[in-house]
PDB file of C-alpha atoms in Angstrom:
ATOM      1  CA  ASP A   1     193.012 168.382 -49.371  1.00 90.00           C
ATOM      2  CA  ILE A   2     192.192 171.119 -51.702  1.00 96.00           C
ATOM      3  CA  GLN A   3     188.657 172.044 -51.583  1.00 97.00           C
ATOM      4  CA  MET A   4     186.855 173.305 -54.751  1.00 98.00           C
ATOM      5  CA  THR A   5     183.764 175.401 -54.328  1.00 98.00           C
ATOM      6  CA  GLN A   6     181.473 176.117 -57.224  1.00 98.00           C
ATOM      7  CA  SER A   7     178.928 178.856 -57.570  1.00 98.00           C
ATOM      8  CA  PRO A   8     176.117 179.017 -58.235  1.00 97.00           C
ATOM      9  CA  SER A   9     175.029 175.561 -57.362  1.00 97.00           C
ATOM     10  CA  SER A  10     172.232 175.877 -59.968  1.00 97.00           C
ATOM     11  CA  LEU A  11     171.364 178.493 -62.786  1.00 96.00           C
ATOM     12  CA  SER A  12     168.471 179.233 -65.010  1.00 97.00           C
ATOM     13  CA  ALA A  13     169.087 180.664 -68.525  1.00 97.00           C
ATOM     14  CA  SER A  14     167.800 180.934 -71.817  1.00 96.00           C
ATOM     15  CA  VAL A  15     169.039 179.899 -75.293  1.00 96.00           C
ATOM     16  CA  GLY A  16     171.396 182.683 -76.470  1.00 97.00           C
ATOM     17  CA  ASP A  17     172.341 183.939 -73.085  1.00 97.00           C
ATOM     18  CA  ARG A  18     175.919 184.188 -71.898  1.00 97.00           C
ATOM     19  CA  VAL A  19     176.546 182.515 -68.629  1.00 98.00           C
ATOM     20  CA  THR A  20     179.586 182.283 -66.244  1.00 98.00           C
ATOM     21  CA  ILE A  21     180.179 179.648 -63.608  1.00 98.00           C
ATOM     22  CA  THR A  22     182.753 180.108 -60.816  1.00 98.00           C
ATOM     23  CA  CYS A  23     184.991 177.796 -59.268  1.00 98.00           C
ATOM     24  CA  ARG A  24     187.205 178.723 -56.096  1.00 98.00           C
ATOM     25  CA  ALA A  25     190.016 176.661 -54.741  1.00 98.00           C
ATOM     26  CA  SER A  26     190.944 176.579 -51.142  1.00 98.00           C
ATOM     27  CA  GLN A  27     194.612 177.395 -51.902  1.00 97.00           C
ATOM     28  CA  ASN A  28     196.635 178.498 -54.864  1.00 97.00           C
ATOM     29  CA  ILE A  29     196.381 175.897 -57.677  1.00 97.00           C
ATOM     30  CA  ARG A  30     198.101 178.115 -60.305  1.00 96.00           C
ATOM     31  CA  ASN A  31     196.279 177.042 -63.491  1.00 95.00           C
ATOM     32  CA  TYR A  32     195.750 173.316 -62.654  1.00 97.00           C
ATOM     33  CA  LEU A  33     192.029 173.401 -63.225  1.00 98.00           C
ATOM     34  CA  ASN A  34     189.710 171.454 -65.604  1.00 98.00           C
ATOM     35  CA  TRP A  35     186.071 171.658 -66.622  1.00 98.00           C
ATOM     36  CA  TYR A  36     183.671 169.035 -67.525  1.00 98.00           C
ATOM     37  CA  GLN A  37     180.046 168.949 -68.828  1.00 98.00           C
ATOM     38  CA  HIS A  38     177.883 165.993 -67.494  1.00 96.00           C
ATOM     39  CA  LYS A  39     174.402 165.014 -68.695  1.00 95.00           C
ATOM     40  CA  PRO A  40     172.260 162.539 -67.063  1.00 91.00           C
ATOM     41  CA  GLY A  41     172.898 159.070 -68.036  1.00 91.00           C
ATOM     42  CA  LYS A  42     175.909 160.034 -70.364  1.00 93.00           C
ATOM     43  CA  ALA A  43     179.661 159.970 -69.877  1.00 94.00           C
ATOM     44  CA  PRO A  44     180.968 163.253 -68.432  1.00 95.00           C
ATOM     45  CA  LYS A  45     182.838 165.326 -71.124  1.00 98.00           C
ATOM     46  CA  LEU A  46     186.067 167.244 -70.761  1.00 98.00           C
ATOM     47  CA  LEU A  47     185.686 170.788 -71.975  1.00 98.00           C
ATOM     48  CA  ILE A  48     188.668 172.703 -70.641  1.00 98.00           C
ATOM     49  CA  TYR A  49     192.011 171.759 -69.243  1.00 98.00           C
ATOM     50  CA  ALA A  50     194.842 173.820 -67.738  1.00 97.00           C
ATOM     51  CA  ALA A  51     192.201 176.571 -66.915  1.00 97.00           C
ATOM     52  CA  SER A  52     191.857 177.862 -70.372  1.00 97.00           C
ATOM     53  CA  SER A  53     192.695 175.252 -72.943  1.00 97.00           C
ATOM     54  CA  LEU A  54     189.986 174.124 -75.147  1.00 98.00           C
ATOM     55  CA  GLN A  55     189.668 170.222 -75.563  1.00 98.00           C
ATOM     56  CA  GLY A  56     189.545 169.276 -79.267  1.00 96.00           C
ATOM     57  CA  GLY A  57     186.055 168.948 -80.612  1.00 96.00           C
ATOM     58  CA  VAL A  58     184.632 171.367 -78.091  1.00 98.00           C
ATOM     59  CA  PRO A  59     182.788 174.342 -79.502  1.00 98.00           C
ATOM     60  CA  SER A  60     184.545 177.718 -79.301  1.00 98.00           C
ATOM     61  CA  ARG A  61     181.631 179.108 -77.168  1.00 98.00           C
ATOM     62  CA  PHE A  62     183.120 177.482 -74.214  1.00 98.00           C
ATOM     63  CA  SER A  63     185.993 179.393 -72.565  1.00 98.00           C
ATOM     64  CA  GLY A  64     187.811 179.122 -69.382  1.00 98.00           C
ATOM     65  CA  SER A  65     189.938 181.691 -67.404  1.00 98.00           C
ATOM     66  CA  GLY A  66     191.531 182.257 -64.232  1.00 98.00           C
ATOM     67  CA  SER A  67     194.648 181.422 -62.107  1.00 97.00           C
ATOM     68  CA  GLY A  68     195.464 181.020 -58.424  1.00 97.00           C
ATOM     69  CA  THR A  69     192.268 180.368 -56.513  1.00 98.00           C
ATOM     70  CA  ASP A  70     189.637 181.883 -58.893  1.00 98.00           C
ATOM     71  CA  PHE A  71     188.341 180.491 -62.154  1.00 98.00           C
ATOM     72  CA  THR A  72     185.507 180.766 -64.529  1.00 98.00           C
ATOM     73  CA  LEU A  73     183.779 178.823 -67.372  1.00 98.00           C
ATOM     74  CA  SER A  74     181.828 180.890 -69.836  1.00 98.00           C
ATOM     75  CA  ILE A  75     179.505 179.916 -72.472  1.00 98.00           C
ATOM     76  CA  SER A  76     179.062 182.820 -74.711  1.00 95.00           C
ATOM     77  CA  SER A  77     175.647 182.008 -76.439  1.00 94.00           C
ATOM     78  CA  LEU A  78     173.843 179.106 -74.827  1.00 97.00           C
ATOM     79  CA  GLN A  79     172.692 176.392 -77.146  1.00 97.00           C
ATOM     80  CA  PRO A  80     169.914 173.699 -76.183  1.00 95.00           C
ATOM     81  CA  GLU A  81     172.506 171.007 -75.979  1.00 96.00           C
ATOM     82  CA  ASP A  82     174.552 172.969 -73.323  1.00 97.00           C
ATOM     83  CA  PHE A  83     171.905 172.421 -70.580  1.00 94.00           C
ATOM     84  CA  ALA A  84     173.725 169.908 -68.105  1.00 97.00           C
ATOM     85  CA  THR A  85     175.787 170.014 -64.889  1.00 97.00           C
ATOM     86  CA  TYR A  86     179.368 171.498 -65.028  1.00 98.00           C
ATOM     87  CA  TYR A  87     182.084 170.396 -62.659  1.00 98.00           C
ATOM     88  CA  CYS A  88     185.500 171.972 -62.110  1.00 98.00           C
ATOM     89  CA  GLN A  89     188.413 169.758 -61.069  1.00 98.00           C
ATOM     90  CA  GLN A  90     192.018 170.564 -59.642  1.00 98.00           C
ATOM     91  CA  SER A  91     195.122 168.545 -60.606  1.00 96.00           C
ATOM     92  CA  TYR A  92     197.640 170.578 -58.474  1.00 95.00           C
ATOM     93  CA  SER A  93     198.003 168.259 -55.774  1.00 91.00           C
ATOM     94  CA  THR A  94     201.103 166.125 -55.303  1.00 87.00           C
ATOM     95  CA  PRO A  95     201.025 163.221 -54.573  1.00 87.00           C
ATOM     96  CA  PRO A  96     197.882 163.184 -56.769  1.00 89.00           C
ATOM     97  CA  MET A  97     194.601 163.704 -54.907  1.00 92.00           C
ATOM     98  CA  TYR A  98     192.267 165.009 -57.543  1.00 96.00           C
ATOM     99  CA  THR A  99     189.086 166.861 -56.288  1.00 97.00           C
ATOM    100  CA  PHE A 100     186.004 168.217 -57.842  1.00 98.00           C
ATOM    101  CA  GLY A 101     183.593 171.033 -57.306  1.00 98.00           C
ATOM    102  CA  GLN A 102     180.108 170.083 -56.232  1.00 97.00           C
ATOM    103  CA  GLY A 103     178.773 170.921 -59.605  1.00 97.00           C
ATOM    104  CA  THR A 104     176.496 173.704 -61.131  1.00 98.00           C
ATOM    105  CA  LYS A 105     173.252 172.704 -62.794  1.00 97.00           C
ATOM    106  CA  LEU A 106     172.458 174.723 -65.777  1.00 97.00           C
ATOM    107  CA  GLU A 107     168.647 174.659 -66.412  1.00 96.00           C
ATOM    108  CA  ILE A 108     166.260 176.066 -69.142  1.00 90.00           C
ATOM    109  CA  LYS A 109     164.412 179.315 -68.161  1.00 89.00           C
TER     110      LYS A 109
ATOM    111  CA  GLN B   1     186.678 155.823 -81.619  1.00 89.00           C
ATOM    112  CA  VAL B   2     187.929 154.942 -78.055  1.00 92.00           C
ATOM    113  CA  GLN B   3     185.206 153.956 -75.617  1.00 95.00           C
ATOM    114  CA  LEU B   4     185.126 152.816 -72.128  1.00 96.00           C
ATOM    115  CA  GLN B   5     182.448 150.623 -70.458  1.00 96.00           C
ATOM    116  CA  GLU B   6     182.040 149.647 -67.045  1.00 97.00           C
ATOM    117  CA  SER B   7     180.549 146.158 -65.924  1.00 97.00           C
ATOM    118  CA  GLY B   8     180.022 144.346 -62.779  1.00 97.00           C
ATOM    119  CA  PRO B   9     177.357 143.570 -60.089  1.00 97.00           C
ATOM    120  CA  GLY B  10     174.739 146.249 -59.445  1.00 97.00           C
ATOM    121  CA  LEU B  11     174.123 145.052 -55.909  1.00 98.00           C
ATOM    122  CA  VAL B  12     176.516 144.183 -53.272  1.00 98.00           C
ATOM    123  CA  LYS B  13     175.946 143.315 -49.544  1.00 98.00           C
ATOM    124  CA  PRO B  14     177.389 145.283 -46.691  1.00 98.00           C
ATOM    125  CA  SER B  15     180.843 144.085 -45.649  1.00 98.00           C
ATOM    126  CA  GLU B  16     181.394 142.355 -48.842  1.00 98.00           C
ATOM    127  CA  THR B  17     183.744 143.408 -51.807  1.00 98.00           C
ATOM    128  CA  LEU B  18     182.664 145.668 -54.642  1.00 98.00           C
ATOM    129  CA  SER B  19     184.261 144.465 -58.008  1.00 98.00           C
ATOM    130  CA  LEU B  20     183.991 146.429 -61.235  1.00 98.00           C
ATOM    131  CA  THR B  21     185.728 146.012 -64.579  1.00 97.00           C
ATOM    132  CA  CYS B  22     186.293 148.835 -67.265  1.00 97.00           C
ATOM    133  CA  THR B  23     186.803 147.640 -70.738  1.00 96.00           C
ATOM    134  CA  VAL B  24     188.660 149.933 -73.141  1.00 95.00           C
ATOM    135  CA  SER B  25     187.964 149.501 -76.851  1.00 93.00           C
ATOM    136  CA  GLY B  26     189.615 151.304 -79.908  1.00 91.00           C
ATOM    137  CA  ASP B  27     192.858 152.174 -78.439  1.00 85.00           C
ATOM    138  CA  SER B  28     195.879 150.785 -76.484  1.00 84.00           C
ATOM    139  CA  MET B  29     196.013 151.262 -72.762  1.00 86.00           C
ATOM    140  CA  HIS B  30     199.584 152.381 -72.985  1.00 86.00           C
ATOM    141  CA  SER B  31     200.736 155.854 -72.049  1.00 86.00           C
ATOM    142  CA  TYR B  32     197.665 156.704 -70.031  1.00 93.00           C
ATOM    143  CA  HIS B  33     196.546 156.718 -66.468  1.00 94.00           C
ATOM    144  CA  TRP B  34     193.339 154.633 -65.899  1.00 96.00           C
ATOM    145  CA  SER B  35     191.024 155.952 -62.937  1.00 98.00           C
ATOM    146  CA  TRP B  36     188.028 155.198 -61.117  1.00 98.00           C
ATOM    147  CA  ILE B  37     185.748 158.086 -60.055  1.00 98.00           C
ATOM    148  CA  ARG B  38     182.412 157.603 -58.288  1.00 98.00           C
ATOM    149  CA  GLN B  39     179.341 159.853 -57.475  1.00 96.00           C
ATOM    150  CA  PRO B  40     177.090 158.970 -54.526  1.00 96.00           C
ATOM    151  CA  PRO B  41     173.452 159.959 -54.876  1.00 95.00           C
ATOM    152  CA  GLU B  42     172.956 163.658 -54.645  1.00 91.00           C
ATOM    153  CA  LYS B  43     176.771 164.202 -54.076  1.00 92.00           C
ATOM    154  CA  GLY B  44     179.812 165.378 -56.082  1.00 91.00           C
ATOM    155  CA  LEU B  45     182.352 163.491 -57.835  1.00 95.00           C
ATOM    156  CA  GLU B  46     185.027 161.560 -55.968  1.00 97.00           C
ATOM    157  CA  TRP B  47     188.324 160.404 -57.370  1.00 98.00           C
ATOM    158  CA  ILE B  48     189.170 156.886 -56.222  1.00 98.00           C
ATOM    159  CA  GLY B  49     192.502 156.276 -57.767  1.00 98.00           C
ATOM    160  CA  TYR B  50     194.435 155.191 -60.954  1.00 97.00           C
ATOM    161  CA  VAL B  51     196.487 152.569 -62.399  1.00 95.00           C
ATOM    162  CA  TYR B  52     199.348 153.324 -64.960  1.00 92.00           C
ATOM    163  CA  ASN B  53     202.567 151.867 -66.477  1.00 80.00           C
ATOM    164  CA  GLY B  54     200.805 148.510 -66.369  1.00 75.00           C
ATOM    165  CA  GLY B  55     200.432 148.181 -62.664  1.00 88.00           C
ATOM    166  CA  SER B  56     201.702 151.350 -60.695  1.00 93.00           C
ATOM    167  CA  THR B  57     198.912 152.892 -58.570  1.00 96.00           C
ATOM    168  CA  ASN B  58     197.743 155.860 -56.754  1.00 96.00           C
ATOM    169  CA  TYR B  59     194.786 156.139 -54.363  1.00 97.00           C
ATOM    170  CA  ASN B  60     192.690 158.593 -52.669  1.00 96.00           C
ATOM    171  CA  PRO B  61     194.049 158.630 -49.102  1.00 95.00           C
ATOM    172  CA  SER B  62     190.550 158.329 -47.692  1.00 95.00           C
ATOM    173  CA  LEU B  63     190.044 155.029 -49.528  1.00 97.00           C
ATOM    174  CA  THR B  64     193.511 153.539 -49.618  1.00 96.00           C
ATOM    175  CA  SER B  65     193.082 150.893 -46.945  1.00 97.00           C
ATOM    176  CA  ARG B  66     190.034 149.433 -48.805  1.00 98.00           C
ATOM    177  CA  VAL B  67     190.727 149.862 -52.664  1.00 98.00           C
ATOM    178  CA  SER B  68     192.863 148.060 -55.272  1.00 98.00           C
ATOM    179  CA  ILE B  69     192.902 149.051 -59.054  1.00 97.00           C
ATOM    180  CA  SER B  70     194.588 146.628 -61.361  1.00 95.00           C
ATOM    181  CA  VAL B  71     195.098 146.150 -65.160  1.00 92.00           C
ATOM    182  CA  GLY B  72     193.530 142.946 -66.337  1.00 84.00           C
ATOM    183  CA  THR B  73     195.371 140.082 -68.150  1.00 75.00           C
ATOM    184  CA  SER B  74     193.851 140.947 -71.409  1.00 76.00           C
ATOM    185  CA  ASN B  75     195.537 144.380 -71.454  1.00 74.00           C
ATOM    186  CA  ASN B  76     192.394 146.122 -72.612  1.00 91.00           C
ATOM    187  CA  GLN B  77     190.575 146.170 -69.212  1.00 94.00           C
ATOM    188  CA  PHE B  78     191.297 147.515 -65.669  1.00 95.00           C
ATOM    189  CA  SER B  79     189.302 146.734 -62.422  1.00 96.00           C
ATOM    190  CA  LEU B  80     188.355 148.069 -59.284  1.00 98.00           C
ATOM    191  CA  ARG B  81     188.111 146.274 -55.962  1.00 98.00           C
ATOM    192  CA  LEU B  82     186.640 147.981 -52.870  1.00 98.00           C
ATOM    193  CA  THR B  83     186.482 145.860 -49.821  1.00 98.00           C
ATOM    194  CA  SER B  84     184.132 146.132 -46.617  1.00 98.00           C
ATOM    195  CA  VAL B  85     181.626 148.097 -48.285  1.00 98.00           C
ATOM    196  CA  THR B  86     178.733 150.061 -46.592  1.00 98.00           C
ATOM    197  CA  ALA B  87     175.916 151.925 -47.714  1.00 98.00           C
ATOM    198  CA  ALA B  88     178.148 155.085 -48.090  1.00 98.00           C
ATOM    199  CA  ASP B  89     179.820 153.359 -50.922  1.00 98.00           C
ATOM    200  CA  THR B  90     176.610 153.274 -52.914  1.00 98.00           C
ATOM    201  CA  ALA B  91     177.228 155.343 -55.800  1.00 98.00           C
ATOM    202  CA  VAL B  92     177.617 155.529 -59.759  1.00 98.00           C
ATOM    203  CA  TYR B  93     181.056 154.264 -60.610  1.00 98.00           C
ATOM    204  CA  TYR B  94     182.818 155.717 -63.533  1.00 98.00           C
ATOM    205  CA  CYS B  95     185.967 154.617 -65.279  1.00 98.00           C
ATOM    206  CA  ALA B  96     188.098 157.383 -67.000  1.00 98.00           C
ATOM    207  CA  ARG B  97     191.080 157.905 -68.895  1.00 97.00           C
ATOM    208  CA  GLY B  98     193.857 160.290 -67.595  1.00 96.00           C
ATOM    209  CA  SER B  99     195.900 162.234 -69.965  1.00 95.00           C
ATOM    210  CA  TRP B 100     198.275 165.088 -69.399  1.00 93.00           C
ATOM    211  CA  VAL B 101     200.401 167.986 -70.943  1.00 92.00           C
ATOM    212  CA  SER B 102     203.548 169.427 -69.644  1.00 90.00           C
ATOM    213  CA  SER B 103     203.473 172.475 -67.729  1.00 85.00           C
ATOM    214  CA  GLY B 104     206.931 173.295 -68.299  1.00 81.00           C
ATOM    215  CA  TRP B 105     207.747 173.714 -64.521  1.00 78.00           C
ATOM    216  CA  TYR B 106     205.792 171.705 -62.228  1.00 82.00           C
ATOM    217  CA  VAL B 107     203.856 168.449 -62.305  1.00 86.00           C
ATOM    218  CA  PRO B 108     202.062 168.029 -65.776  1.00 92.00           C
ATOM    219  CA  HIS B 109     198.535 169.097 -66.294  1.00 93.00           C
ATOM    220  CA  PHE B 110     196.385 166.050 -65.634  1.00 95.00           C
ATOM    221  CA  TYR B 111     192.939 165.664 -66.811  1.00 98.00           C
ATOM    222  CA  PHE B 112     190.261 162.983 -67.485  1.00 98.00           C
ATOM    223  CA  ASP B 113     189.742 163.175 -71.302  1.00 97.00           C
ATOM    224  CA  LEU B 114     187.405 160.093 -71.781  1.00 97.00           C
ATOM    225  CA  TRP B 115     184.977 158.671 -69.420  1.00 97.00           C
ATOM    226  CA  GLY B 116     182.546 155.578 -69.424  1.00 97.00           C
ATOM    227  CA  GLN B 117     178.763 156.178 -68.946  1.00 96.00           C
ATOM    228  CA  GLY B 118     178.917 154.946 -65.361  1.00 97.00           C
ATOM    229  CA  ALA B 119     177.698 151.867 -63.539  1.00 98.00           C
ATOM    230  CA  LEU B 120     175.380 152.231 -60.359  1.00 98.00           C
ATOM    231  CA  VAL B 121     176.311 150.004 -57.504  1.00 98.00           C
ATOM    232  CA  THR B 122     173.955 149.779 -54.598  1.00 98.00           C
ATOM    233  CA  VAL B 123     175.081 148.346 -51.260  1.00 98.00           C
ATOM    234  CA  SER B 124     172.239 146.831 -49.384  1.00 97.00           C
ATOM    235  CA  SER B 125     171.369 143.540 -47.693  1.00 96.00           C
TER     236      SER B 125
END
């Protein structure tokens, strides 16, 4: 299986800060990488697919980059509603075996 | 507005079968994959498997001997069955819609673009 490792596991930041979350794959996954936001008790939400494509309706302060084994999710100016847990997920495996990172919890400083 | 909603028993006894249903409202189930994903307490997300094309399936190899995902007869529901459960199967179970875009050279880019809110299932006697 392709293992996904996120860093950091948790992060404290303030409204207005720029933050970056990293996701590393255990092998080359090209750009087959998605990012999700999850708030407690809510449905997870797709933010970015194919490493850098913004899902419709997602604010432009979210951006994704990377290829191969190293990927980043950036939030340019944190808003109060952005405090949540973020997950990366690879879709490179064939036959399909989708795996997620362990999550990064973004908390208010 | 498309919505997904999980339903089913919140408590299952060890060695018995876990059964959950996901109801899809606001759109047809055609042209998408329909997945189950779970999250044990204090752990990460684990993809269980999906159903597509009305009945074809793909499962996580670690669960394939115990799992079955099927489309309901009403065509706006799909279901999960997980047999011989243990405490390790205690988790929040999510249903999710899978979509994709062509990559142009390899398999399509597949992603989960819509999720339910999740259903907690506890395995305990």
